[in-house]
GROMACS .gro file of C-alpha atoms in nm:
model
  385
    1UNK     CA    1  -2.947   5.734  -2.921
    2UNK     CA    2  -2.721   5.694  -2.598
    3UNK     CA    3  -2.697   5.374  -2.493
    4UNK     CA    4  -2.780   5.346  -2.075
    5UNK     CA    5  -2.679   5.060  -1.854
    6UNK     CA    6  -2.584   4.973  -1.532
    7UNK     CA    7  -2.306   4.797  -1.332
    8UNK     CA    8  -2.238   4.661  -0.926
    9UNK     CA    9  -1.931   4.591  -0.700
   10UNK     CA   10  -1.899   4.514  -0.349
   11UNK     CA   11  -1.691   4.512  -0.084
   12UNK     CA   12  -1.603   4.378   0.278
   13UNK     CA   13  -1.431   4.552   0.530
   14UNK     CA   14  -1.170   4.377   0.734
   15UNK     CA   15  -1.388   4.207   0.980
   16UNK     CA   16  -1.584   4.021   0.723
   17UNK     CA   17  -1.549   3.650   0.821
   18UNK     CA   18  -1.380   3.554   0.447
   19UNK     CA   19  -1.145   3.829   0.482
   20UNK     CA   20  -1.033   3.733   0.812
   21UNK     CA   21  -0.949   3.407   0.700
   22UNK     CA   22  -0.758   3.619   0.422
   23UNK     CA   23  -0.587   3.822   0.636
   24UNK     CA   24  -0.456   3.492   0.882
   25UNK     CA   25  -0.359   3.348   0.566
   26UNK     CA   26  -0.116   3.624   0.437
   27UNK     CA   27   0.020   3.730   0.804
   28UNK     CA   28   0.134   3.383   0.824
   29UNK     CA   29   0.273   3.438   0.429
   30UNK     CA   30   0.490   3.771   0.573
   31UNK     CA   31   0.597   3.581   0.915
   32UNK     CA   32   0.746   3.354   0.689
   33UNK     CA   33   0.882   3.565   0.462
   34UNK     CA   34   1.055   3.799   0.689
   35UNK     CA   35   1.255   3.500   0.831
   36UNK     CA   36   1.306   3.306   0.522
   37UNK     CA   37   1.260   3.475   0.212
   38UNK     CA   38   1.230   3.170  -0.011
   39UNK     CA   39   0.967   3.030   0.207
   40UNK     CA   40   0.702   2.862  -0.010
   41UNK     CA   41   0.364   2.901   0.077
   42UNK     CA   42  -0.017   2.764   0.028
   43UNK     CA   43  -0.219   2.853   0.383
   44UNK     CA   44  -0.586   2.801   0.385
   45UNK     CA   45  -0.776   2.919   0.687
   46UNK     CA   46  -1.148   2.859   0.793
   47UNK     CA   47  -1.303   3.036   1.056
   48UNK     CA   48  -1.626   2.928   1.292
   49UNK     CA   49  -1.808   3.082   1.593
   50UNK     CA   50  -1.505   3.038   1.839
   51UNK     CA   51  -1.247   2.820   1.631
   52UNK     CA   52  -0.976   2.866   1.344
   53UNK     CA   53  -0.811   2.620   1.165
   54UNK     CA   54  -0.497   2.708   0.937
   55UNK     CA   55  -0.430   2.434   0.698
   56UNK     CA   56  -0.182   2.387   0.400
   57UNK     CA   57   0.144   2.331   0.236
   58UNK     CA   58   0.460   2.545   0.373
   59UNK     CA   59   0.806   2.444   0.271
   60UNK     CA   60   1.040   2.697   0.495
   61UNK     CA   61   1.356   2.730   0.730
   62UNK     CA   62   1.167   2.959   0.944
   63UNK     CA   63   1.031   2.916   1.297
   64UNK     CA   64   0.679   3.081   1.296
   65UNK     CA   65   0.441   3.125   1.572
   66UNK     CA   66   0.075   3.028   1.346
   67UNK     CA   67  -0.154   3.044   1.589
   68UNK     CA   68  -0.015   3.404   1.760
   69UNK     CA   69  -0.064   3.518   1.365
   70UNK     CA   70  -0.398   3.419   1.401
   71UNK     CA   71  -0.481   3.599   1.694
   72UNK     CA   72  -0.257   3.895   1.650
   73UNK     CA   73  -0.476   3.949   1.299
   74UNK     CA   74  -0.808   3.909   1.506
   75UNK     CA   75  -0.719   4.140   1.778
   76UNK     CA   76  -0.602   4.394   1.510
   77UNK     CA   77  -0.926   4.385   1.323
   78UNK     CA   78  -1.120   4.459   1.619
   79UNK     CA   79  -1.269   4.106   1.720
   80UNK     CA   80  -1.158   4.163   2.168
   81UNK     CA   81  -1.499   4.164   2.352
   82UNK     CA   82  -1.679   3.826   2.422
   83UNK     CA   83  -2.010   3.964   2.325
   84UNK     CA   84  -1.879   3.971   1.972
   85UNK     CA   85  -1.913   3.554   1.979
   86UNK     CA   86  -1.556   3.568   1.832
   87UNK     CA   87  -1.258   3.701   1.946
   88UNK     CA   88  -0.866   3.664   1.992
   89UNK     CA   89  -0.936   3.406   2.263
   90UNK     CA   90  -1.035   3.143   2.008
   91UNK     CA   91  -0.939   2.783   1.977
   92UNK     CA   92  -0.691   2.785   1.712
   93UNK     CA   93  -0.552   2.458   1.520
   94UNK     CA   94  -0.328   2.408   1.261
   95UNK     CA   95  -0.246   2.079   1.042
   96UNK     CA   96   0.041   2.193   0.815
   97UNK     CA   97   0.282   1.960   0.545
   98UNK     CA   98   0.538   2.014   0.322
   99UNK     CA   99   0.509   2.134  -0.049
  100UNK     CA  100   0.422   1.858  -0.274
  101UNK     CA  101   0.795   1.734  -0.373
  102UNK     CA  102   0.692   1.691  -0.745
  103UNK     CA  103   0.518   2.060  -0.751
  104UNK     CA  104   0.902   2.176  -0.623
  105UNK     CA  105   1.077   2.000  -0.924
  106UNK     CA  106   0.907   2.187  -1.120
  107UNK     CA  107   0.927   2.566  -1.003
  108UNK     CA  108   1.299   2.525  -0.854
  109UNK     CA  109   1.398   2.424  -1.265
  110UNK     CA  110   1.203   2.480  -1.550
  111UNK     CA  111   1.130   2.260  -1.755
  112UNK     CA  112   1.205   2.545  -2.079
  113UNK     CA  113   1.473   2.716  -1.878
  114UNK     CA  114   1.685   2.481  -1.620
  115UNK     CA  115   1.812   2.849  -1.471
  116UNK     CA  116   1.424   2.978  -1.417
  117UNK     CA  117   1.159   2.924  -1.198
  118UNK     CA  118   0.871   2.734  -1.362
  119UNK     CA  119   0.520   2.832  -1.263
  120UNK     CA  120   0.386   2.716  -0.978
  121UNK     CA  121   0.082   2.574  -1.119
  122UNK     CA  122  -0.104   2.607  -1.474
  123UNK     CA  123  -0.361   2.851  -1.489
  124UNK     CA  124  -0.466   3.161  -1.661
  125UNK     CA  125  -0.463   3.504  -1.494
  126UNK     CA  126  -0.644   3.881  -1.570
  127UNK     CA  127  -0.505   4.188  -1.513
  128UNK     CA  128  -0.727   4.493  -1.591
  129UNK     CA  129  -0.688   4.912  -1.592
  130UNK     CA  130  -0.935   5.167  -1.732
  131UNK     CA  131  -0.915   5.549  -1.684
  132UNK     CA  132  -1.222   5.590  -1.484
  133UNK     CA  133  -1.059   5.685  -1.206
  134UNK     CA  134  -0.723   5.849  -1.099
  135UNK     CA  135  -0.619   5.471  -1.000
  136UNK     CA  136  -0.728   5.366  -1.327
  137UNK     CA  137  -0.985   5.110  -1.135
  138UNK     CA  138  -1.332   5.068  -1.265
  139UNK     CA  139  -1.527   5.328  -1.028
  140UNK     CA  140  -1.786   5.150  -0.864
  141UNK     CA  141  -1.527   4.842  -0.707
  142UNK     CA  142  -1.297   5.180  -0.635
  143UNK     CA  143  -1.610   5.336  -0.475
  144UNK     CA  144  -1.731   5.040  -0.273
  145UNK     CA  145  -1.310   5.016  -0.131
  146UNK     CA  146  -1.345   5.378  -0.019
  147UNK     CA  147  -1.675   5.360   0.144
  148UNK     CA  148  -1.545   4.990   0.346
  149UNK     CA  149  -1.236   5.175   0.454
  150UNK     CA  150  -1.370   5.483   0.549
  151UNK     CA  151  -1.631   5.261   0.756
  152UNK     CA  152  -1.368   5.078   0.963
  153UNK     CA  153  -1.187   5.423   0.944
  154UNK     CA  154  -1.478   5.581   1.182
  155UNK     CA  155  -1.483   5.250   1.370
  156UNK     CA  156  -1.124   5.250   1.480
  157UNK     CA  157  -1.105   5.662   1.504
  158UNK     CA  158  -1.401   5.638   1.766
  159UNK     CA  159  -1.634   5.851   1.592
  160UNK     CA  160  -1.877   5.606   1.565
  161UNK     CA  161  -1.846   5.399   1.860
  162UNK     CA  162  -2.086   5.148   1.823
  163UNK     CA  163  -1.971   5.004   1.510
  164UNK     CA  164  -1.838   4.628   1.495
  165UNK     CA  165  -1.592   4.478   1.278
  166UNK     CA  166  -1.803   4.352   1.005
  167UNK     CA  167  -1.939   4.546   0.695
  168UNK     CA  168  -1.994   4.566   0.348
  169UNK     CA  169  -2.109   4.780   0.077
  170UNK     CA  170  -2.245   4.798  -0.274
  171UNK     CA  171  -2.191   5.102  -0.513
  172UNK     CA  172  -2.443   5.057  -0.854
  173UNK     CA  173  -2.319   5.299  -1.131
  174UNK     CA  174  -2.479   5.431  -1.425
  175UNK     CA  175  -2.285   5.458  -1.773
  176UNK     CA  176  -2.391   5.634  -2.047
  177UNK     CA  177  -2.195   5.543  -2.348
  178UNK     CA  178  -1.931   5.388  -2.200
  179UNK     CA  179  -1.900   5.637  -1.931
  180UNK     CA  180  -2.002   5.694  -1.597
  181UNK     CA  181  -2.264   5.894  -1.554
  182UNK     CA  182  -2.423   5.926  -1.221
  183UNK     CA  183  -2.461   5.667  -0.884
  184UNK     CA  184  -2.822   5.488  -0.939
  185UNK     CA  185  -2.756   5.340  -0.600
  186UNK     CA  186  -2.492   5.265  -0.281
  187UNK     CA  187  -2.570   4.979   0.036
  188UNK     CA  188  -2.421   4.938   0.370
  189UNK     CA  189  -2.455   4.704   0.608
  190UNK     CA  190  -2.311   4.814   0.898
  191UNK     CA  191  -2.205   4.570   1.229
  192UNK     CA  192  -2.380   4.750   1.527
  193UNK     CA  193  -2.385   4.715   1.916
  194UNK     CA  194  -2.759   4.643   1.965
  195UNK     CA  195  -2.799   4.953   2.166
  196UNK     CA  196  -2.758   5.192   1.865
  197UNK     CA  197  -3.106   5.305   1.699
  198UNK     CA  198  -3.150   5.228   1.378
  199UNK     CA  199  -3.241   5.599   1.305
  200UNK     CA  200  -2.951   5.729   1.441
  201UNK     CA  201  -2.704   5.456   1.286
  202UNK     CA  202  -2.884   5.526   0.936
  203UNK     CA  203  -2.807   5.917   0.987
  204UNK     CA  204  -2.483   5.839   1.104
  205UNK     CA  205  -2.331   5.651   0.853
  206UNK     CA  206  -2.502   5.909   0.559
  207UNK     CA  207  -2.307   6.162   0.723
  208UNK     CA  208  -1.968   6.032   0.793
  209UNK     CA  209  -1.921   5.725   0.565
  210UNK     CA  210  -2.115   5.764   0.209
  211UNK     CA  211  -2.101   6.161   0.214
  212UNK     CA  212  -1.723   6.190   0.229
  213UNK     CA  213  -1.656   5.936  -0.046
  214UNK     CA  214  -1.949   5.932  -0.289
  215UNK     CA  215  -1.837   6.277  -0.516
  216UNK     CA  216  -2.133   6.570  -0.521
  217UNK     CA  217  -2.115   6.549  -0.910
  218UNK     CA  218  -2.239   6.194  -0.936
  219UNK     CA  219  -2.552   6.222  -0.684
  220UNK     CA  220  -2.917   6.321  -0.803
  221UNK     CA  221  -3.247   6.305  -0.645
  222UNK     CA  222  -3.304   5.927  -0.772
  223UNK     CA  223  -2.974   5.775  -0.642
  224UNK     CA  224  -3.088   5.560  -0.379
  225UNK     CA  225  -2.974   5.456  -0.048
  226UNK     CA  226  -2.968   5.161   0.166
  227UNK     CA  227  -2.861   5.149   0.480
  228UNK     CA  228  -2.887   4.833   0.679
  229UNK     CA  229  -3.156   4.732   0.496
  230UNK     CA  230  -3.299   4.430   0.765
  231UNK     CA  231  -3.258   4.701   1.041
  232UNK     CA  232  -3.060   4.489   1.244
  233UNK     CA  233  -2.687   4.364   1.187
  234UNK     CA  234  -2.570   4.260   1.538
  235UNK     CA  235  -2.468   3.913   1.501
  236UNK     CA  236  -2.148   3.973   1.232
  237UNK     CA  237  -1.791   3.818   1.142
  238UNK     CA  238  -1.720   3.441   1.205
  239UNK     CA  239  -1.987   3.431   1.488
  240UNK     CA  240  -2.256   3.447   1.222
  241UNK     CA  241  -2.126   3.302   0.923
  242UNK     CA  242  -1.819   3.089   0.882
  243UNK     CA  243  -1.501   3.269   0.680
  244UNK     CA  244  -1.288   3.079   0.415
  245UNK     CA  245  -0.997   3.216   0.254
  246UNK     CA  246  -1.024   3.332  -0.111
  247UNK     CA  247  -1.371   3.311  -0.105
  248UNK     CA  248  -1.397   3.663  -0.193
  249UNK     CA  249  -1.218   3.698  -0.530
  250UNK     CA  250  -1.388   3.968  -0.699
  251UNK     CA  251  -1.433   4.149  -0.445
  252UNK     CA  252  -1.003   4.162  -0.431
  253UNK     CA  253  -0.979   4.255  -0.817
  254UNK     CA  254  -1.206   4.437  -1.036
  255UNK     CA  255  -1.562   4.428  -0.866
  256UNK     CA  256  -1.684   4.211  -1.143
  257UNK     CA  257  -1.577   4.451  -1.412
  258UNK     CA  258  -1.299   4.216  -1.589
  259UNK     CA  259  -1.294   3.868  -1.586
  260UNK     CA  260  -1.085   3.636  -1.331
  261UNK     CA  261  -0.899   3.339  -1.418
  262UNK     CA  262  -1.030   3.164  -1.064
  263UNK     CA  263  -0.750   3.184  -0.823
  264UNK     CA  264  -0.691   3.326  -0.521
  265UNK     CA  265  -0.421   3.545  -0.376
  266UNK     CA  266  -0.403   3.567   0.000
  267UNK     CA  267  -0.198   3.289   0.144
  268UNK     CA  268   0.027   3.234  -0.175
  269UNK     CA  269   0.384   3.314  -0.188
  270UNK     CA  270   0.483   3.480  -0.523
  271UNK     CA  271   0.596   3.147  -0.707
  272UNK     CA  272   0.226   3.096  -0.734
  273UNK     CA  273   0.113   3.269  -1.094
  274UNK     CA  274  -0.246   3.293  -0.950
  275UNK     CA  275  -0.047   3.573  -0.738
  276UNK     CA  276   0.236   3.709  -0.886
  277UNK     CA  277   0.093   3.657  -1.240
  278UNK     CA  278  -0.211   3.861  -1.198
  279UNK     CA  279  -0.041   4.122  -1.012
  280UNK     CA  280   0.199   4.112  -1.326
  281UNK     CA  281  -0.085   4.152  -1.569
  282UNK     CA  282  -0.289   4.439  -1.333
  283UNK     CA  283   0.095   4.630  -1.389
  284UNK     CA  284   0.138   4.583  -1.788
  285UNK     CA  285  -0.229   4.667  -1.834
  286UNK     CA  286  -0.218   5.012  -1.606
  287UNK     CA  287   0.077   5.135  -1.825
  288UNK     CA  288  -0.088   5.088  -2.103
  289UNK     CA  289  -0.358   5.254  -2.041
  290UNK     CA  290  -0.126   5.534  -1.861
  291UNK     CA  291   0.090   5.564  -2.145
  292UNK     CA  292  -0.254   5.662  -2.362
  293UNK     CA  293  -0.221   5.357  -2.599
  294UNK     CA  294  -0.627   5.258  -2.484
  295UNK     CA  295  -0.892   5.386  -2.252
  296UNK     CA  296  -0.937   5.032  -2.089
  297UNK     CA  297  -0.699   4.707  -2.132
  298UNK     CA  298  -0.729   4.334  -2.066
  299UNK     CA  299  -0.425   4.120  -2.009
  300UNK     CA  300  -0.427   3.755  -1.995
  301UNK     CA  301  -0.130   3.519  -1.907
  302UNK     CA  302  -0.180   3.178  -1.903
  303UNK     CA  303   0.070   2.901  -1.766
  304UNK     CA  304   0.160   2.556  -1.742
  305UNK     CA  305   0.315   2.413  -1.399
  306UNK     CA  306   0.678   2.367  -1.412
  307UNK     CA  307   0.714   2.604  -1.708
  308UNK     CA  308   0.875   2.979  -1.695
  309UNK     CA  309   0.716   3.092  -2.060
  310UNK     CA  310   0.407   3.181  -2.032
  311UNK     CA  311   0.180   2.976  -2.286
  312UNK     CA  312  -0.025   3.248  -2.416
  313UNK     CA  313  -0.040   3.666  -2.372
  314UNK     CA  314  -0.370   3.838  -2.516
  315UNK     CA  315  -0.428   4.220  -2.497
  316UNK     CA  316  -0.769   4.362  -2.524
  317UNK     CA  317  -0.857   4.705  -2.565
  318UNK     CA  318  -1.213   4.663  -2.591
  319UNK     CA  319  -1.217   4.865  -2.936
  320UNK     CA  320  -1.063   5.182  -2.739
  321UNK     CA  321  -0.727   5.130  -2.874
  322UNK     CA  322  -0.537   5.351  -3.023
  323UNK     CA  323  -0.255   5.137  -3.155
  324UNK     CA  324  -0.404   4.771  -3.275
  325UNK     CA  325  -0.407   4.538  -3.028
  326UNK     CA  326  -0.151   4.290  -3.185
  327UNK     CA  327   0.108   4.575  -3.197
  328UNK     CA  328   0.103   4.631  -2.828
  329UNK     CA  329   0.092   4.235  -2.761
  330UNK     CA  330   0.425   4.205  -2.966
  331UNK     CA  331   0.552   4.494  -2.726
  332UNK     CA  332   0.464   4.289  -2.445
  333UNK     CA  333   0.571   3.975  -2.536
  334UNK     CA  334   0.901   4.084  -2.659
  335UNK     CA  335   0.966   4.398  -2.398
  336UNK     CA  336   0.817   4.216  -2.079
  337UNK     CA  337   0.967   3.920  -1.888
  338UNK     CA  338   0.676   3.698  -1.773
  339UNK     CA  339   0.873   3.441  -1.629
  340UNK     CA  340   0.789   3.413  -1.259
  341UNK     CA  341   1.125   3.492  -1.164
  342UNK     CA  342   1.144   3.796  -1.318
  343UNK     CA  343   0.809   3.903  -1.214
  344UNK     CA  344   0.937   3.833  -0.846
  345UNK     CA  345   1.226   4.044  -0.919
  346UNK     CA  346   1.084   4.308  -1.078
  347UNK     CA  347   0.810   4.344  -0.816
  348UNK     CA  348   1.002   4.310  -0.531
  349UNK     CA  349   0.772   4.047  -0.428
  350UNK     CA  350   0.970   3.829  -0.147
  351UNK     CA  351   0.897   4.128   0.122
  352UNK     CA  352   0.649   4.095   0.415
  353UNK     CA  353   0.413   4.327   0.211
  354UNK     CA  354   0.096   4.092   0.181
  355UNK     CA  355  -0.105   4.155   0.496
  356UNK     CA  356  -0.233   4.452   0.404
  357UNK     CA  357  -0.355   4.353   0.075
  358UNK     CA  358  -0.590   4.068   0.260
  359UNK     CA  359  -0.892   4.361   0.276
  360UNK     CA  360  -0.979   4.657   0.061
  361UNK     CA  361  -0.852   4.505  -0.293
  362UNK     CA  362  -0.543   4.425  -0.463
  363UNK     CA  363  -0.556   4.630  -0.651
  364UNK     CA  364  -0.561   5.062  -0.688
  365UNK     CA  365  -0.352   5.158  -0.382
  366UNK     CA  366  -0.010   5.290  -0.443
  367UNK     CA  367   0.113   5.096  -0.162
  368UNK     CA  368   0.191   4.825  -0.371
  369UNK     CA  369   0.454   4.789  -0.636
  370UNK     CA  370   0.235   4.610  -0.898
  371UNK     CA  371   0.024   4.986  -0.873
  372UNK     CA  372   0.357   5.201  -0.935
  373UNK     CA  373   0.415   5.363  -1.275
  374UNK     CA  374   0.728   5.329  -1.409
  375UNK     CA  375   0.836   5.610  -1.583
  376UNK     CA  376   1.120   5.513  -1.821
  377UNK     CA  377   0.839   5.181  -1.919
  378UNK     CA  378   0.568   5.461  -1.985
  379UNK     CA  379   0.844   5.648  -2.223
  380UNK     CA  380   0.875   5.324  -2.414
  381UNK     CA  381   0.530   5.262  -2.457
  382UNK     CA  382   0.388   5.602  -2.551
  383UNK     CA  383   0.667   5.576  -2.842
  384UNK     CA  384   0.418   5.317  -2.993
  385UNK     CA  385   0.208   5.633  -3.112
   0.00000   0.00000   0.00000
């Protein structure tokens, strides 16, 4: 008998209140890193109907501008007219200190490797591929992405003029065996001027926003559609509800679909494993699955501050394997340099590049060096078979 079930992600587009706190947090992150690319960095941001604050430990020789970050990342995402209840115009506040000197003994010398950075905290960290998709993502958190970019895409383009900043949307998928089958149901809410009908907006965003993304193949007469359920969605972004960075976790990674070790990204520079750790495992995990050594893999790292080994490296195939687990672990462990340092290096991860990773996911855009396949690794792993 086949065996049915069903599984959810989200997303937020960019003007979601917790991912514009995300977005302050990692523009400040690339200011400081185009001036100073050693800069160490942990930037929280809150927003409120009218106020930011930016808060947190930076240790840098750079002279940033925080509050124009702020309100050059608010005027990008949209947030410039007064009837929005939040805009660029803001009160902005900042109460920034160094990094903890005893966290800085620790990364700046190992204690396992006086040469090495040591992680910046302890902590354990997922990384997760599957071949779903063409970005080996899990395909409804690939899904929901698409549908939130391609809903600020006909916001910015002007062909739907009456959208606002805020968003989200929900993409429920149907496996069968282990497989998708079919889309049981997809949800947008939709920011609105309140002159818009709801009847038109409903029509609207069927025809230029779920159409173009959701593929003909997975739709059937029972997939069903919400809209902007309540009717009305005027009121959006930090106006309604206030925004926190890294409040939106799974909704950066895997939609739910793998599990997360509990730490944020936006706002970290790379000597934080939370970061540069999970982007690590998200790369060593995609290969593998590239390579054709599983359908779907797991990585876990976990850490211990002031350390450069990581303490422990699991692989899980979830029984799709087709080498055993603990031969591709040993591959890992022996062929891969985990040590922060050498993820840095080997990810190129002291560039301005983090910005853009603040909305839409982490993870399954090419943009980013922790999604590029390396060929000559591939090689190496598919000689495992």
């Amino acid at each position: 008998m086949s065996k049915k079930y069903y599984f959810t992600s989200e997303s937020i587009t960019e003007g979601h209140p917790d991912k514009v706190c995300d977005q302050i947090s990692d523009r400040v992150l690339d200011a400081l890193l185009e001036a100073d690319p050693m800069s160490r960095c942990a930037c929280e941001v809150t927003a409120e109907p009218g106020a930011v604050h930016i808060m947190g430990e930076i240790t840098t020789n750079a002279e940033v501008n925080y509050e124009e970050c702020a309100r050059q990342v608010i005027r990008r995402i949209g947030y410039t007219k007064d009837e929005y209840g939040f805009t660029d115009k803001c009160r902005i506040t900042c109460s920034l200190h160094k990094q903890s000197a005893d966290i800085a003994m620790g990364v700046d010398n190992a204690m396992d490797d006086e040469k090495a950075l040591g992680a910046g905290d302890q902590g354990m960290m997922f990384g997760y591929a599957c071949n779903e998709t063409l970005s080996y993502m899990p395909l409804a958190i690939q899904l929901a992405n698409e549908l939130t970019r391609r809903l600020t895409y006909v916001r910015r383009a002007g062909i739907l003029t009456y959208l606002r900043p805020d968003g989200k949307s929900q993409v429920t998928v149907e496996y069968m065996d282990g497989k998708p089958h079919r889309i049981e149901a997809v949800v947008i809410s939709a920011q609105h001027d309140p002159s818009v009908h709801i009847g038109q907006l409903r029509e609207d965003i069927l025809d230029q926003v779920i159409l173009p993304v959701i593929p003909d193949a997975m739709w059937d007469a029972d997939t069903k559609i919400y809209i902007n359920p309540t009717g009305r969605f005027v009121l959006g972004g930090p106006a309604a509800d206030t925004g926190l960075t890294g409040r939106k976790i799974i909704a950066d990674t895997y939609g739910g679909y793998a599990r997360h070790g509990g730490g944020a990204f936006s706002g970290k520079d790379p000597t934080k494993v939370d970061r540069s750790a999970a982007y690590m495992a998200r790369y060593v995990a995609k290969h593998i699955v590239a390579a054709g050594l599983a359908d779907k893999c797991e990585i876990q790292l976990s850490y211990a501050i002031g350390v450069a080994q990581p303490v422990s490296v699991m692989v899980d195939t979830f029984g799709t394997g087709k080498v055993p687990e603990e031969i591709i672990q040993s591959w890992v462990m022996v062929h891969i340099d985990l040590r922060p340092g050498a993820i840095i290096e080997r990810l190129k991860l002291r560039r301005p590049i983090y910005e853009k990773t603040a909305a839409y996911g982490h993870f399954g855009r090419e943009e980013f060096p922790w999604e590029k396949l390396d060929e000559t690794l591939l090689a190496e792993l598919k000689k495992l078979l």
